[in-house]
Amino acid sequence: MSDLPTLRESLEQHGLMAKKAFGQHFLLDLNITRKIVRLGGPFDGDPVIEVGPGPGGLTRALLESEASHVIAVEKDSRFLELLSELNSAYGDRFEVIDGDALKVDEAQLLADRKLPVGAHIVSNLPYNVGTPLLIKWLTGPWQPKSLTLMFQLEVALRVVAPVGDDDYGRLSVISQVLCDGVKVMDLPARAFTPPPKVDSAVVRLVPRAERPAAAVIKNLEKVTAAAFGQRRKMLRSSLKSLGGEALLDKAEIDATLRAEQVHPDGFLRLATALT
Ligand code: SAM
């Protein structure tokens, strides 16, 4: 580790500048990345998948942790050479994959490397794909053991918002039905290079042991899209195309409520009733 150049030196040596198109806002202070890793752990000797290592500040902190392996998926191939230098310090505990995290099959990735399927996700997410990536990990066939994710503050607040809150919406319901989630850290825009326009926060999510069937999860996406698509309307009207009052009766939900008044458990009953 001590032989590695600083992150700034590394960026300079490779002539790399942040690109807006890839949502690049780097964390160059290892005290911050180490804190994120502490808040995300313990990893108990499990593998960690990191999305978007960029110059590798979070990657270095992950490699200092007790994670067995760190597999990093980076879409911007300009960073591959810089990142491969981490292999000289950490050998085959580290691998960087040139690819788009939205398209990666994580279960296959782990199986191909003979790593246990139970891995953790840690990422300072590119803002432009943060929400689709979260939805993929929450609703997809592969289950991470935990997710420690840096989002723009507005998205982080939506993930953990309780029922009745202004930020409570689709992302809150889907996240909270499937996971226990806590906002564990706030970071001002100035902590990043270059600074984004908005502040950020880290959310840690742990998928619940009891997971609804895949068909129910699909329905949860449908019901929340319909209900929050017209969030000011009563559910009997916003859910009309999915069964309206009959569906609400079956799920024992008051048809005069609006989406923001229904607890995640209520949405789970609606998704189950729709099956
Ligand atoms: N982890 C680094 C840090 O904390 O300094 C960089 C974080 S930066 C906010 C987001 C990173 O994700 C960038 O390196 C960017 O190139 C990468 N990225 C953007 N879209 C991606 C995608 N679809 N799949 C994988 N990586 C992506």
CSV table of C-alpha atoms and ligand atoms in Angstrom, one decimal:
chain,number,residue,atom,x,y,z
A,1,MET,CA,0.0,0.0,0.0
A,2,SER,CA,2.7,2.5,1.0
A,3,ASP,CA,4.5,1.9,-2.4
A,4,LEU,CA,1.4,3.1,-4.2
A,5,PRO,CA,1.4,6.7,-5.5
A,6,THR,CA,-1.3,9.0,-4.0
A,7,LEU,CA,-4.5,9.1,-5.9
A,8,ARG,CA,-3.7,12.5,-7.2
A,9,GLU,CA,-0.3,11.4,-8.4
A,10,SER,CA,-1.9,8.4,-10.0
A,11,LEU,CA,-4.3,10.5,-12.0
A,12,GLU,CA,-1.5,12.9,-13.0
A,13,GLN,CA,0.8,10.0,-14.1
A,14,HIS,CA,-1.9,8.6,-16.3
A,15,GLY,CA,-3.1,12.0,-17.6
A,16,LEU,CA,-6.6,11.4,-16.5
A,17,MET,CA,-9.3,14.0,-16.0
A,18,ALA,CA,-12.9,13.3,-14.8
A,19,LYS,CA,-15.5,12.9,-17.6
A,20,LYS,CA,-19.0,14.2,-17.0
A,21,ALA,CA,-20.6,11.6,-19.2
A,22,PHE,CA,-19.5,8.9,-16.8
A,23,GLY,CA,-20.8,10.7,-13.7
A,24,GLN,CA,-17.2,11.0,-12.5
A,25,HIS,CA,-16.8,12.7,-9.1
A,26,PHE,CA,-13.8,11.2,-7.3
A,27,LEU,CA,-13.1,10.7,-3.6
A,28,LEU,CA,-9.4,11.3,-3.3
A,29,ASP,CA,-9.2,11.4,0.5
A,30,LEU,CA,-8.5,7.9,1.9
A,31,ASN,CA,-9.8,8.9,5.3
A,32,ILE,CA,-13.2,9.3,3.7
A,33,THR,CA,-13.1,6.1,1.7
A,34,ARG,CA,-11.9,4.1,4.7
A,35,LYS,CA,-14.8,5.5,6.7
A,36,ILE,CA,-17.3,4.3,4.0
A,37,VAL,CA,-15.7,0.9,4.1
A,38,ARG,CA,-15.9,0.7,7.9
A,39,LEU,CA,-19.6,1.7,7.7
A,40,GLY,CA,-20.3,-0.9,5.0
A,41,GLY,CA,-18.5,-3.8,6.7
A,42,PRO,CA,-17.8,-6.2,8.2
A,43,PHE,CA,-17.3,-8.3,5.1
A,44,ASP,CA,-16.2,-11.3,7.1
A,45,GLY,CA,-14.0,-12.7,4.4
A,46,ASP,CA,-16.6,-12.4,1.7
A,47,PRO,CA,-16.0,-11.0,-1.8
A,48,VAL,CA,-17.0,-7.4,-2.5
A,49,ILE,CA,-18.1,-6.1,-5.9
A,50,GLU,CA,-17.4,-2.4,-6.5
A,51,VAL,CA,-19.0,-0.5,-9.3
A,52,GLY,CA,-17.0,2.3,-10.8
A,53,PRO,CA,-13.6,2.3,-9.1
A,54,GLY,CA,-12.4,5.2,-11.2
A,55,PRO,CA,-8.9,6.2,-9.7
A,56,GLY,CA,-9.4,3.6,-7.0
A,57,GLY,CA,-9.8,5.5,-3.7
A,58,LEU,CA,-12.6,3.3,-2.5
A,59,THR,CA,-11.0,0.3,-4.0
A,60,ARG,CA,-7.8,0.8,-2.0
A,61,ALA,CA,-9.9,1.1,1.2
A,62,LEU,CA,-11.8,-2.1,0.3
A,63,LEU,CA,-8.5,-3.9,-0.3
A,64,GLU,CA,-7.3,-2.9,3.2
A,65,SER,CA,-10.5,-4.5,4.6
A,66,GLU,CA,-11.1,-8.2,5.4
A,67,ALA,CA,-12.9,-8.7,2.1
A,68,SER,CA,-11.6,-11.9,0.5
A,69,HIS,CA,-11.6,-10.3,-3.0
A,70,VAL,CA,-12.5,-7.1,-4.6
A,71,ILE,CA,-14.0,-7.3,-8.1
A,72,ALA,CA,-14.4,-3.8,-9.6
A,73,VAL,CA,-16.5,-3.1,-12.7
A,74,GLU,CA,-15.5,0.0,-14.6
A,75,LYS,CA,-17.1,1.3,-17.8
A,76,ASP,CA,-14.4,3.9,-18.6
A,77,SER,CA,-11.5,1.9,-19.9
A,78,ARG,CA,-9.1,4.8,-19.5
A,79,PHE,CA,-8.8,3.7,-15.8
A,80,LEU,CA,-7.9,0.1,-16.4
A,81,GLU,CA,-4.1,0.6,-16.6
A,82,LEU,CA,-4.1,2.8,-13.5
A,83,LEU,CA,-6.2,0.2,-11.6
A,84,SER,CA,-4.1,-2.7,-12.7
A,85,GLU,CA,-1.3,-1.2,-10.6
A,86,LEU,CA,-3.3,-2.4,-7.5
A,87,ASN,CA,-2.5,-6.0,-8.5
A,88,SER,CA,1.2,-5.3,-7.7
A,89,ALA,CA,0.2,-4.5,-4.1
A,90,TYR,CA,-2.8,-6.9,-3.7
A,91,GLY,CA,-2.2,-9.7,-6.3
A,92,ASP,CA,-5.2,-11.8,-7.3
A,93,ARG,CA,-7.4,-10.4,-4.4
A,94,PHE,CA,-8.2,-7.6,-6.9
A,95,GLU,CA,-9.6,-7.8,-10.4
A,96,VAL,CA,-10.9,-5.0,-12.6
A,97,ILE,CA,-13.5,-5.8,-15.2
A,98,ASP,CA,-14.0,-3.6,-18.2
A,99,GLY,CA,-17.7,-3.3,-18.5
A,100,ASP,CA,-21.1,-1.8,-17.8
A,101,ALA,CA,-22.4,-2.6,-14.3
A,102,LEU,CA,-26.0,-2.5,-15.6
A,103,LYS,CA,-25.3,-5.5,-17.9
A,104,VAL,CA,-23.1,-7.5,-15.5
A,105,ASP,CA,-24.5,-10.9,-14.3
A,106,GLU,CA,-23.1,-10.8,-10.8
A,107,ALA,CA,-23.9,-14.5,-10.0
A,108,GLN,CA,-22.0,-15.6,-13.1
A,109,LEU,CA,-19.1,-13.2,-12.4
A,110,LEU,CA,-18.7,-14.8,-9.0
A,111,ALA,CA,-19.2,-18.4,-10.2
A,112,ASP,CA,-16.7,-18.0,-13.0
A,113,ARG,CA,-14.1,-17.1,-10.4
A,114,LYS,CA,-15.1,-19.9,-8.0
A,115,LEU,CA,-16.1,-17.2,-5.4
A,116,PRO,CA,-19.0,-17.7,-3.0
A,117,VAL,CA,-22.3,-16.3,-4.4
A,118,GLY,CA,-22.8,-14.2,-1.2
A,119,ALA,CA,-20.9,-11.0,-2.0
A,120,HIS,CA,-21.3,-7.4,-0.9
A,121,ILE,CA,-21.7,-4.4,-3.1
A,122,VAL,CA,-19.9,-1.1,-2.3
A,123,SER,CA,-19.9,1.8,-4.7
A,124,ASN,CA,-19.7,5.6,-5.0
A,125,LEU,CA,-22.3,5.3,-7.7
A,126,PRO,CA,-22.3,7.3,-11.0
A,127,TYR,CA,-25.3,9.5,-10.4
A,128,ASN,CA,-26.8,8.9,-13.8
A,129,VAL,CA,-27.3,5.2,-13.3
A,130,GLY,CA,-27.6,5.0,-9.5
A,131,THR,CA,-31.3,4.4,-9.4
A,132,PRO,CA,-31.5,1.7,-12.2
A,133,LEU,CA,-28.5,-0.1,-10.6
A,134,LEU,CA,-30.2,-0.1,-7.2
A,135,ILE,CA,-33.5,-1.4,-8.7
A,136,LYS,CA,-31.5,-4.1,-10.6
A,137,TRP,CA,-29.8,-5.3,-7.3
A,138,LEU,CA,-33.0,-5.1,-5.3
A,139,THR,CA,-35.3,-6.9,-7.7
A,140,GLY,CA,-33.0,-9.0,-9.8
A,141,PRO,CA,-32.3,-12.7,-9.4
A,142,TRP,CA,-28.9,-12.3,-7.6
A,143,GLN,CA,-29.0,-11.2,-4.0
A,144,PRO,CA,-26.1,-9.2,-2.5
A,145,LYS,CA,-25.4,-9.8,1.2
A,146,SER,CA,-25.3,-6.0,1.7
A,147,LEU,CA,-25.2,-2.8,-0.4
A,148,THR,CA,-23.3,0.3,0.7
A,149,LEU,CA,-24.0,3.0,-1.8
A,150,MET,CA,-23.2,6.6,-2.3
A,151,PHE,CA,-26.1,8.5,-3.9
A,152,GLN,CA,-26.9,12.1,-4.5
A,153,LEU,CA,-28.6,13.2,-1.3
A,154,GLU,CA,-32.0,13.5,-2.8
A,155,VAL,CA,-32.0,9.8,-3.9
A,156,ALA,CA,-30.6,8.6,-0.6
A,157,LEU,CA,-33.4,10.4,1.2
A,158,ARG,CA,-36.0,8.7,-1.1
A,159,VAL,CA,-34.5,5.3,-0.4
A,160,VAL,CA,-35.0,5.6,3.4
A,161,ALA,CA,-38.0,7.9,3.6
A,162,PRO,CA,-40.8,6.7,6.0
A,163,VAL,CA,-44.4,6.6,5.0
A,164,GLY,CA,-46.0,10.1,4.9
A,165,ASP,CA,-42.7,11.8,4.3
A,166,ASP,CA,-42.4,14.1,1.2
A,167,ASP,CA,-39.6,11.9,-0.1
A,168,TYR,CA,-41.6,8.7,0.3
A,169,GLY,CA,-42.2,7.1,-3.1
A,170,ARG,CA,-41.6,4.1,-5.3
A,171,LEU,CA,-37.9,3.7,-4.4
A,172,SER,CA,-38.7,3.9,-0.7
A,173,VAL,CA,-41.4,1.2,-0.9
A,174,ILE,CA,-39.3,-1.2,-3.1
A,175,SER,CA,-36.2,-0.7,-0.9
A,176,GLN,CA,-38.0,-1.1,2.4
A,177,VAL,CA,-40.1,-4.1,1.4
A,178,LEU,CA,-36.9,-5.9,0.3
A,179,CYS,CA,-34.2,-4.5,2.7
A,180,ASP,CA,-33.5,-2.9,6.0
A,181,GLY,CA,-31.8,0.4,5.1
A,182,VAL,CA,-30.1,3.2,7.0
A,183,LYS,CA,-28.5,6.5,5.8
A,184,VAL,CA,-25.1,6.1,7.5
A,185,MET,CA,-23.1,9.1,6.2
A,186,ASP,CA,-23.6,12.6,4.7
A,187,LEU,CA,-20.9,14.1,2.4
A,188,PRO,CA,-20.8,17.7,1.1
A,189,ALA,CA,-20.3,18.3,-2.6
A,190,ARG,CA,-16.8,19.7,-1.8
A,191,ALA,CA,-15.6,16.3,-0.7
A,192,PHE,CA,-15.5,15.2,-4.3
A,193,THR,CA,-13.1,16.1,-7.2
A,194,PRO,CA,-14.6,17.7,-9.2
A,195,PRO,CA,-17.5,18.6,-6.9
A,196,PRO,CA,-20.9,17.8,-8.1
A,197,LYS,CA,-23.8,20.3,-7.9
A,198,VAL,CA,-25.5,18.5,-5.0
A,199,ASP,CA,-24.5,16.9,-1.7
A,200,SER,CA,-24.3,13.2,-1.3
A,201,ALA,CA,-25.1,10.5,1.3
A,202,VAL,CA,-24.2,6.8,1.8
A,203,VAL,CA,-27.0,4.3,2.4
A,204,ARG,CA,-26.4,0.8,3.8
A,205,LEU,CA,-29.0,-1.8,2.8
A,206,VAL,CA,-29.3,-5.4,4.0
A,207,PRO,CA,-31.7,-7.6,2.1
A,208,ARG,CA,-34.3,-9.2,4.3
A,209,ALA,CA,-33.9,-13.0,4.9
A,210,GLU,CA,-37.6,-13.5,3.8
A,211,ARG,CA,-37.9,-12.5,0.2
A,212,PRO,CA,-41.2,-12.3,-1.7
A,213,ALA,CA,-41.6,-14.5,-4.8
A,214,ALA,CA,-40.2,-13.1,-8.0
A,215,ALA,CA,-43.8,-12.6,-9.4
A,216,VAL,CA,-44.7,-10.6,-6.3
A,217,ILE,CA,-41.7,-8.4,-6.7
A,218,LYS,CA,-42.7,-7.7,-10.3
A,219,ASN,CA,-46.2,-6.8,-9.1
A,220,LEU,CA,-44.7,-4.5,-6.5
A,221,GLU,CA,-43.0,-2.6,-9.3
A,222,LYS,CA,-46.3,-2.4,-11.2
A,223,VAL,CA,-48.4,-1.3,-8.2
A,224,THR,CA,-45.9,1.3,-7.0
A,225,ALA,CA,-45.5,2.7,-10.5
A,226,ALA,CA,-49.3,3.1,-10.8
A,227,ALA,CA,-49.9,4.5,-7.3
A,228,PHE,CA,-47.0,7.0,-7.2
A,229,GLY,CA,-47.5,7.8,-10.9
A,230,GLN,CA,-50.6,9.7,-9.7
A,231,ARG,CA,-49.6,10.2,-6.1
A,232,ARG,CA,-52.2,13.0,-5.4
A,233,LYS,CA,-55.1,10.7,-6.4
A,234,MET,CA,-56.9,8.2,-4.2
A,235,LEU,CA,-55.8,4.6,-4.7
A,236,ARG,CA,-59.2,3.5,-6.0
A,237,SER,CA,-58.5,5.9,-9.0
A,238,SER,CA,-54.7,5.5,-9.4
A,239,LEU,CA,-55.0,1.7,-9.2
A,240,LYS,CA,-58.1,1.4,-11.4
A,241,SER,CA,-56.2,-0.4,-14.3
A,242,LEU,CA,-54.9,-3.0,-11.8
A,243,GLY,CA,-58.2,-3.9,-10.3
A,244,GLY,CA,-59.2,-0.7,-8.3
A,245,GLU,CA,-61.5,-1.3,-5.3
A,246,ALA,CA,-61.6,-5.1,-5.7
A,247,LEU,CA,-57.8,-5.2,-5.5
A,248,LEU,CA,-57.7,-2.8,-2.5
A,249,ASP,CA,-60.4,-4.8,-0.7
A,250,LYS,CA,-58.5,-8.0,-1.2
A,251,ALA,CA,-55.4,-6.4,0.2
A,252,GLU,CA,-57.4,-4.7,3.0
A,253,ILE,CA,-56.3,-1.2,2.1
A,254,ASP,CA,-58.6,1.8,2.4
A,255,ALA,CA,-59.5,2.8,-1.2
A,256,THR,CA,-59.6,6.5,-0.2
A,257,LEU,CA,-55.9,6.6,0.8
A,258,ARG,CA,-53.3,8.2,-1.4
A,259,ALA,CA,-50.0,6.3,-2.3
A,260,GLU,CA,-47.9,8.3,0.2
A,261,GLN,CA,-50.2,7.2,3.1
A,262,VAL,CA,-49.6,3.5,2.5
A,263,HIS,CA,-46.9,1.6,4.5
A,264,PRO,CA,-44.5,-0.7,2.5
A,265,ASP,CA,-46.4,-3.7,4.1
A,266,GLY,CA,-49.6,-2.4,2.5
A,267,PHE,CA,-47.9,-2.3,-0.9
A,268,LEU,CA,-46.6,-5.8,-0.4
A,269,ARG,CA,-50.2,-6.9,0.4
A,270,LEU,CA,-51.4,-5.2,-2.8
A,271,ALA,CA,-48.6,-6.9,-4.9
A,272,THR,CA,-49.5,-10.3,-3.4
A,273,ALA,CA,-53.2,-9.7,-4.0
A,274,LEU,CA,-52.5,-8.9,-7.7
A,275,THR,CA,-50.8,-12.3,-8.2
B,1,SAM,N1,-15.1,5.0,-7.0
B,1,SAM,C1,-14.5,6.2,-7.5
B,1,SAM,C2,-14.3,7.2,-6.3
B,1,SAM,O1,-15.1,7.1,-5.3
B,1,SAM,O2,-13.5,8.1,-6.5
B,1,SAM,C3,-15.3,6.8,-8.6
B,1,SAM,C4,-16.7,7.2,-8.4
B,1,SAM,S1,-17.5,8.1,-9.7
B,1,SAM,C5,-18.8,8.8,-8.8
B,1,SAM,C6,-18.4,6.8,-10.6
B,1,SAM,C7,-17.5,5.8,-11.4
B,1,SAM,O3,-18.4,4.9,-12.1
B,1,SAM,C8,-16.7,6.4,-12.5
B,1,SAM,O4,-15.4,5.8,-12.4
B,1,SAM,C9,-17.3,6.0,-13.8
B,1,SAM,O5,-16.5,5.9,-14.9
B,1,SAM,C10,-18.0,4.7,-13.4
B,1,SAM,N2,-19.2,4.3,-14.2
B,1,SAM,C11,-20.1,5.1,-14.8
B,1,SAM,N3,-21.1,4.4,-15.3
B,1,SAM,C12,-20.8,3.1,-15.1
B,1,SAM,C13,-21.4,1.8,-15.5
B,1,SAM,N4,-22.6,1.8,-16.1
B,1,SAM,N5,-20.8,0.7,-15.1
B,1,SAM,C14,-19.6,0.7,-14.4
B,1,SAM,N6,-19.0,1.8,-14.1
B,1,SAM,C15,-19.5,3.0,-14.4
